[in-house]
Amino acid sequence: MRHRRCKVCGIPYRIGRVHRWMNNGTIVNARVPRIRQVFMEADFLPELRERLSGGLGFPVNRIFYEAERNSVRITVEAFLKAPFLQLAARIPVFRRAAVHYFNNLAWETGTASSKTVAYHSGKYGLARMHNPFDLDLMAAVVVGAFEALERKPFRSFWKKENSSYLLRVEAAPDKPELSQRLEVEYAPLKDADFHLRSCPRCGLPLELSHMEWIEDEGIVLDRRRGMRMINLDGYTSRLVNRELIRELGDSVVPIIIEAKRDYTLKMLEDIGMRLDSDEDRRRELLKDMLSLLPLYGWGLASELEYMPGSTLRVWVDNPFDEYLIAGRLAGFYEAAEGKRARVEWSEVEPATVSYLLTPADEG
């Protein structure tokens, strides 16, 4: 099914009804503004999971699963807190409608193409999926949504069937202790007055026009580089990082930063951003790269300061994940300056982080 699209930018109108691009570098749920959303490459979280597992010497899959499960559960719970929806959620017919809504949410977010095969309220659900972006994380998304709707723990099982997958979620007796630790904390946000260029017809950011929603396949595609994108809650990576650092200390931080740095450099190469010998053009290139942060809901680079010795300070308001942004800025710096970066950061006030980038081979 192909949904109605804006005739200027080509984005489905439904995307504008469920998301709001704010003037402070964030994307929020249109109905529940405290819920942040972010866009990222579909294969980045699985790659980060592999990098962390390899670097630490043990699998971290379960931490990613539980973090995504809780993030989605809390997001859907917030949506269901409206008085009418709280009442309606007790009615089986409404719950079936909610499950249909979850299927729509899959194509909207680019995580899968999903269709309900069977659903028995309070007991189990079965869906046929094509193109799930990641089996573990997709299962966590569905389990979290069911837990919010049914108000009880669920567990998941995958089965490969020809070109599709069957995902079964069923009621479980309890949740693991790890899941209970990975609870979302809402970080404070600050106001700003930044404006992305908007489509004159639908009002969505005009730069989104390079993205294509392919509803029947459950894919969102960045046409500039043939890269699949997904739209997820803005809490999963923060929860993963918090838990890993709590358990293992700061030894995990360089792995996270290097994973995002390497990925960012590859992204910039794919979209044709190249190092220029002219200093003014390099600075313009850096500004162009920083403009990707609010477009994807990652935060707002509110101030830049160039200092002697190829040193750069960037203030970021409302960073969705300080470690991933550190890695992204390190990639931006290397692309603009042609030098590998050392990055340090500190919170200078609530919701503002100052990043200091210097050449890695200098003191």
Coordinates of C-alpha atoms in Angstrom, one line a residue:
M1 CA 0.0 0.0 0.0
R2 CA 1.4 3.4 -1.0
H3 CA 0.4 6.3 1.2
R4 CA -0.3 9.8 0.0
R5 CA 2.8 11.9 -0.5
C6 CA 3.7 15.6 -0.6
K7 CA 3.9 16.7 -4.3
V8 CA 6.9 18.8 -3.6
C9 CA 9.3 16.7 -1.4
G10 CA 7.7 13.3 -1.9
I11 CA 7.5 12.3 1.8
P12 CA 4.4 10.5 2.9
Y13 CA 2.1 12.9 4.7
R14 CA 1.7 10.4 7.5
I15 CA 5.4 11.0 8.5
G16 CA 4.5 14.6 9.3
R17 CA 1.5 13.6 11.4
V18 CA 3.6 11.4 13.7
H19 CA 6.8 13.4 14.0
R20 CA 7.7 16.9 14.8
W21 CA 11.1 18.5 14.0
M22 CA 11.7 20.9 16.8
N23 CA 13.8 24.1 16.7
N24 CA 16.2 22.7 19.3
G25 CA 17.8 19.9 17.3
T26 CA 15.3 17.2 18.4
I27 CA 12.6 15.1 16.7
V28 CA 9.7 14.2 19.0
N29 CA 6.5 12.2 18.8
A30 CA 3.7 14.5 17.6
R31 CA 1.3 13.2 20.2
V32 CA 3.7 12.7 23.1
P33 CA 6.4 15.5 22.8
R34 CA 8.6 14.2 25.6
I35 CA 9.4 11.1 23.5
R36 CA 12.5 11.7 21.3
Q37 CA 13.0 10.0 18.0
V38 CA 16.2 9.7 15.9
F39 CA 17.1 8.6 12.4
M40 CA 20.2 6.5 12.0
E41 CA 21.7 4.0 9.5
A42 CA 19.9 0.6 9.9
D43 CA 23.0 -1.4 10.2
F44 CA 24.8 0.8 12.7
L45 CA 23.4 -0.6 16.0
P46 CA 24.1 -4.2 14.8
E47 CA 27.6 -3.1 13.9
L48 CA 28.1 -1.3 17.2
R49 CA 26.9 -4.5 19.0
E50 CA 29.5 -6.6 17.1
R51 CA 32.3 -4.0 17.7
L52 CA 31.5 -4.0 21.5
S53 CA 31.3 -7.8 21.6
G54 CA 34.6 -8.2 19.8
G55 CA 36.4 -5.5 21.8
L56 CA 35.1 -6.7 25.2
G57 CA 35.5 -10.4 24.5
F58 CA 31.9 -11.4 25.3
P59 CA 28.5 -10.9 23.6
V60 CA 26.5 -7.8 24.5
N61 CA 23.4 -8.9 22.5
R62 CA 21.2 -9.2 25.6
I63 CA 21.9 -5.7 26.8
F64 CA 20.9 -4.3 23.3
Y65 CA 17.8 -6.4 23.3
E66 CA 16.6 -5.3 26.8
A67 CA 17.5 -1.7 26.2
E68 CA 15.4 -1.6 23.0
R69 CA 12.6 -3.6 24.6
N70 CA 12.3 -1.1 27.5
S71 CA 12.7 2.0 25.2
V72 CA 9.8 0.9 23.0
R73 CA 7.6 -0.2 26.0
I74 CA 8.0 3.2 27.6
T75 CA 7.4 5.0 24.4
V76 CA 4.1 3.1 23.7
E77 CA 3.1 3.5 27.4
A78 CA 3.4 7.2 27.1
F79 CA 1.2 7.2 24.0
L80 CA -1.4 5.1 25.7
K81 CA -1.6 7.4 28.8
A82 CA -4.3 9.6 27.2
P83 CA -7.5 9.0 29.3
F84 CA -9.6 7.8 26.3
L85 CA -6.8 5.4 25.3
Q86 CA -6.3 4.0 28.8
L87 CA -10.0 3.1 28.8
A88 CA -10.0 1.7 25.3
A89 CA -6.9 -0.4 25.9
R90 CA -9.0 -2.6 28.1
I91 CA -11.3 -3.6 25.2
P92 CA -10.1 -6.5 23.0
V93 CA -11.3 -4.8 19.8
F94 CA -9.1 -1.8 20.5
R95 CA -6.2 -4.0 21.2
R96 CA -6.5 -5.6 17.8
A97 CA -6.6 -2.1 16.3
A98 CA -3.5 -1.3 18.3
V99 CA -1.7 -4.3 16.9
H100 CA -2.6 -3.1 13.4
Y101 CA -1.1 0.3 14.3
F102 CA 2.1 -1.5 15.3
N103 CA 2.3 -2.9 11.8
N104 CA 1.9 0.5 10.3
L105 CA 4.6 1.8 12.7
A106 CA 7.0 -0.8 11.2
W107 CA 7.0 0.7 7.7
E108 CA 6.9 4.3 9.0
T109 CA 10.1 3.7 10.9
G110 CA 11.7 1.6 8.2
T111 CA 12.2 -1.4 10.5
A112 CA 10.2 -4.0 8.6
S113 CA 7.2 -4.9 6.6
S114 CA 4.8 -6.5 9.0
K115 CA 1.4 -8.2 8.8
T116 CA -0.6 -9.9 11.7
V117 CA -1.2 -13.6 11.2
A118 CA -2.8 -14.3 14.6
Y119 CA -3.5 -12.4 17.8
H120 CA -5.0 -13.6 21.0
S121 CA -5.2 -10.7 23.5
G122 CA -3.2 -11.4 26.7
K123 CA -1.7 -14.6 25.3
Y124 CA 0.2 -14.3 22.1
G125 CA 0.7 -12.6 18.7
L126 CA 2.1 -13.9 15.4
A127 CA 3.3 -11.6 12.6
R128 CA 4.8 -12.3 9.2
M129 CA 7.7 -9.9 8.5
H130 CA 9.8 -9.0 5.5
N131 CA 13.1 -7.2 5.7
P132 CA 13.4 -6.8 9.5
F133 CA 16.4 -4.5 10.0
D134 CA 17.8 -6.8 12.7
L135 CA 16.2 -9.9 14.2
D136 CA 17.2 -9.3 17.8
L137 CA 16.3 -5.6 17.9
M138 CA 13.1 -6.1 15.8
A139 CA 11.9 -8.7 18.3
A140 CA 12.7 -6.3 21.1
V141 CA 10.6 -3.6 19.4
V142 CA 7.6 -5.9 19.1
V143 CA 8.0 -7.3 22.6
G144 CA 8.2 -3.8 24.1
A145 CA 5.1 -2.7 22.2
F146 CA 3.1 -5.8 23.4
E147 CA 4.2 -5.3 27.0
A148 CA 2.9 -1.7 27.0
L149 CA -0.4 -2.8 25.5
E150 CA -1.0 -5.9 27.6
R151 CA 0.7 -4.7 30.8
K152 CA 2.6 -8.0 31.3
P153 CA 6.0 -9.5 30.3
F154 CA 6.4 -11.1 26.9
R155 CA 9.1 -13.1 25.1
S156 CA 9.8 -13.7 21.4
F157 CA 10.6 -16.5 18.9
W158 CA 11.7 -16.2 15.3
K159 CA 11.1 -18.7 12.5
K160 CA 12.4 -18.4 9.0
E161 CA 9.8 -19.3 6.3
N162 CA 10.8 -19.0 2.7
S163 CA 11.5 -15.3 2.0
S164 CA 9.9 -14.0 5.1
Y165 CA 10.1 -14.5 8.9
L166 CA 7.4 -15.4 11.4
L167 CA 7.7 -13.6 14.8
R168 CA 5.8 -15.0 17.7
V169 CA 5.5 -13.1 21.0
E170 CA 3.8 -14.7 23.9
A171 CA 3.1 -13.9 27.5
A172 CA 6.0 -14.7 29.9
P173 CA 6.0 -15.3 33.7
D174 CA 8.5 -12.5 34.4
K175 CA 11.3 -10.3 33.0
P176 CA 15.1 -10.7 33.6
E177 CA 16.7 -8.6 36.3
L178 CA 18.8 -6.9 33.6
S179 CA 15.6 -5.6 32.0
Q180 CA 14.5 -4.0 35.2
R181 CA 17.8 -2.0 35.4
L182 CA 17.5 -0.6 31.9
E183 CA 14.8 1.9 32.5
V184 CA 14.6 5.1 30.4
E185 CA 15.5 8.4 32.0
Y186 CA 14.3 11.6 30.3
A187 CA 17.1 14.0 29.9
P188 CA 16.3 17.7 30.2
L189 CA 16.0 19.6 26.9
K190 CA 16.7 23.3 26.3
D191 CA 15.0 25.6 23.8
A192 CA 16.6 27.1 20.8
D193 CA 15.6 28.9 17.6
F194 CA 17.1 26.9 14.9
H195 CA 15.1 26.3 11.7
L196 CA 15.8 23.6 9.0
R197 CA 14.7 24.6 5.5
S198 CA 11.1 23.5 5.2
C199 CA 9.1 22.1 2.3
P200 CA 6.8 24.9 1.3
R201 CA 3.9 22.5 0.9
C202 CA 4.0 20.0 3.9
G203 CA 6.4 21.8 6.3
L204 CA 8.8 18.8 6.7
P205 CA 12.5 19.5 6.5
L206 CA 13.3 19.8 2.8
E207 CA 16.6 17.8 3.2
L208 CA 14.4 14.8 3.9
S209 CA 13.6 14.7 0.2
H210 CA 16.7 12.5 -0.3
M211 CA 14.9 9.8 1.7
E212 CA 12.3 7.4 0.3
W213 CA 9.7 5.4 2.2
I214 CA 9.0 2.1 0.5
E215 CA 5.9 1.0 2.4
D216 CA 5.5 -2.5 1.0
E217 CA 9.0 -3.5 1.8
G218 CA 9.2 -1.7 5.2
I219 CA 12.3 0.2 4.1
V220 CA 13.4 3.8 4.4
L221 CA 16.2 4.4 1.8
D222 CA 18.7 7.2 1.7
R223 CA 18.9 7.6 -2.1
R224 CA 22.1 9.5 -2.1
R225 CA 24.1 6.5 -1.0
G226 CA 21.7 3.5 -1.3
M227 CA 21.7 3.2 2.5
R228 CA 18.8 1.9 4.5
M229 CA 17.8 4.2 7.4
I230 CA 15.6 3.5 10.4
N231 CA 13.7 5.8 12.8
L232 CA 13.9 4.6 16.4
D233 CA 13.4 6.0 19.9
G234 CA 16.2 8.1 21.1
Y235 CA 17.1 6.1 24.2
T236 CA 18.4 2.6 23.3
S237 CA 22.1 3.5 22.8
R238 CA 22.1 5.7 25.9
L239 CA 20.8 2.8 28.0
V240 CA 23.3 0.3 26.5
N241 CA 26.2 2.7 27.1
R242 CA 25.0 3.4 30.7
E243 CA 24.8 -0.3 31.5
L244 CA 28.2 -1.2 30.0
I245 CA 30.0 1.6 31.7
R246 CA 28.3 0.8 35.0
E247 CA 29.5 -2.8 34.7
L248 CA 32.9 -2.4 33.0
G249 CA 34.0 1.2 33.5
D250 CA 35.3 3.6 30.9
S251 CA 37.1 0.9 28.9
V252 CA 34.1 0.6 26.6
V253 CA 34.1 4.3 25.7
P254 CA 36.9 4.2 23.1
I255 CA 35.2 1.3 21.3
I256 CA 31.9 3.2 21.0
I257 CA 33.6 6.3 19.8
E258 CA 35.8 4.5 17.2
A259 CA 32.9 2.6 15.9
K260 CA 30.9 5.8 15.2
R261 CA 34.0 7.6 13.9
D262 CA 34.7 4.9 11.3
Y263 CA 31.1 4.7 10.4
T264 CA 30.8 8.5 9.9
L265 CA 33.8 8.6 7.7
K266 CA 32.3 5.9 5.5
M267 CA 29.0 7.8 5.4
L268 CA 30.7 11.1 4.4
E269 CA 32.6 9.3 1.6
D270 CA 29.4 7.8 0.3
I271 CA 27.6 11.1 0.0
G272 CA 30.6 12.7 -1.7
M273 CA 32.0 15.0 1.0
R274 CA 35.7 15.5 0.4
L275 CA 38.6 17.2 2.1
D276 CA 39.4 20.6 0.5
S277 CA 42.7 22.5 0.7
D278 CA 41.0 25.8 1.1
E279 CA 40.4 26.7 4.8
D280 CA 37.2 28.6 4.2
R281 CA 35.8 25.8 2.2
R282 CA 36.8 23.3 4.9
R283 CA 34.9 25.3 7.4
E284 CA 31.8 25.4 5.2
L285 CA 32.1 21.6 4.8
L286 CA 32.2 21.2 8.6
K287 CA 29.0 23.4 8.9
D288 CA 27.3 21.2 6.3
M289 CA 28.2 18.1 8.2
L290 CA 27.0 19.5 11.5
S291 CA 23.6 20.4 9.9
L292 CA 23.0 16.6 9.7
L293 CA 22.6 16.5 13.5
P294 CA 19.3 18.3 13.8
L295 CA 18.0 16.7 10.6
Y296 CA 18.3 13.3 12.2
G297 CA 17.3 14.5 15.7
W298 CA 20.7 14.0 17.2
G299 CA 21.0 17.5 18.7
L300 CA 22.0 21.0 17.7
A301 CA 25.6 22.3 17.2
S302 CA 24.8 25.7 18.7
E303 CA 28.3 27.2 18.6
L304 CA 31.7 26.6 17.0
E305 CA 35.1 27.9 18.0
Y306 CA 38.3 27.5 15.9
M307 CA 41.5 27.8 17.9
P308 CA 45.2 27.6 17.0
G309 CA 46.8 24.2 16.4
S310 CA 43.8 22.8 14.4
T311 CA 41.8 22.8 17.6
L312 CA 38.0 22.9 17.4
R313 CA 35.4 23.3 20.1
V314 CA 31.8 22.4 19.4
W315 CA 28.9 23.0 21.7
V316 CA 26.0 20.6 21.2
D317 CA 22.6 21.3 22.7
N318 CA 20.3 18.3 23.5
P319 CA 22.7 15.5 22.4
F320 CA 20.8 12.3 22.2
D321 CA 23.9 10.2 23.1
E322 CA 27.1 12.0 24.1
Y323 CA 29.3 9.1 23.1
L324 CA 27.9 8.5 19.6
I325 CA 28.0 12.3 19.0
A326 CA 31.7 12.3 20.1
G327 CA 32.4 9.6 17.5
R328 CA 30.4 11.5 14.8
L329 CA 32.2 14.7 15.5
A330 CA 35.6 12.9 15.4
G331 CA 34.6 11.7 11.9
F332 CA 33.5 15.2 10.9
Y333 CA 36.8 16.6 12.1
E334 CA 38.9 14.1 10.3
A335 CA 37.0 14.7 7.0
A336 CA 37.3 18.4 7.3
E337 CA 40.9 18.7 8.6
G338 CA 42.5 15.6 7.2
K339 CA 43.8 14.6 10.7
R340 CA 42.7 11.9 13.1
A341 CA 41.0 13.5 16.1
R342 CA 41.3 13.2 19.8
V343 CA 37.9 14.2 21.3
E344 CA 37.2 15.2 24.9
W345 CA 33.9 16.5 26.3
S346 CA 32.1 17.8 29.3
E347 CA 28.6 19.0 30.2
V348 CA 28.8 22.7 30.6
E349 CA 25.2 23.1 31.7
P350 CA 22.1 20.9 31.6
A351 CA 21.4 19.7 28.0
T352 CA 24.6 21.3 26.6
V353 CA 27.9 19.4 26.1
S354 CA 31.2 21.0 25.0
Y355 CA 33.4 18.9 22.7
L356 CA 37.0 19.7 22.2
L357 CA 38.7 18.2 19.1
T358 CA 42.4 18.2 18.6
P359 CA 44.9 16.3 16.4
A360 CA 45.4 12.9 17.9
D361 CA 49.2 13.0 17.4
E362 CA 49.6 16.2 19.4
G363 CA 49.5 16.8 23.1

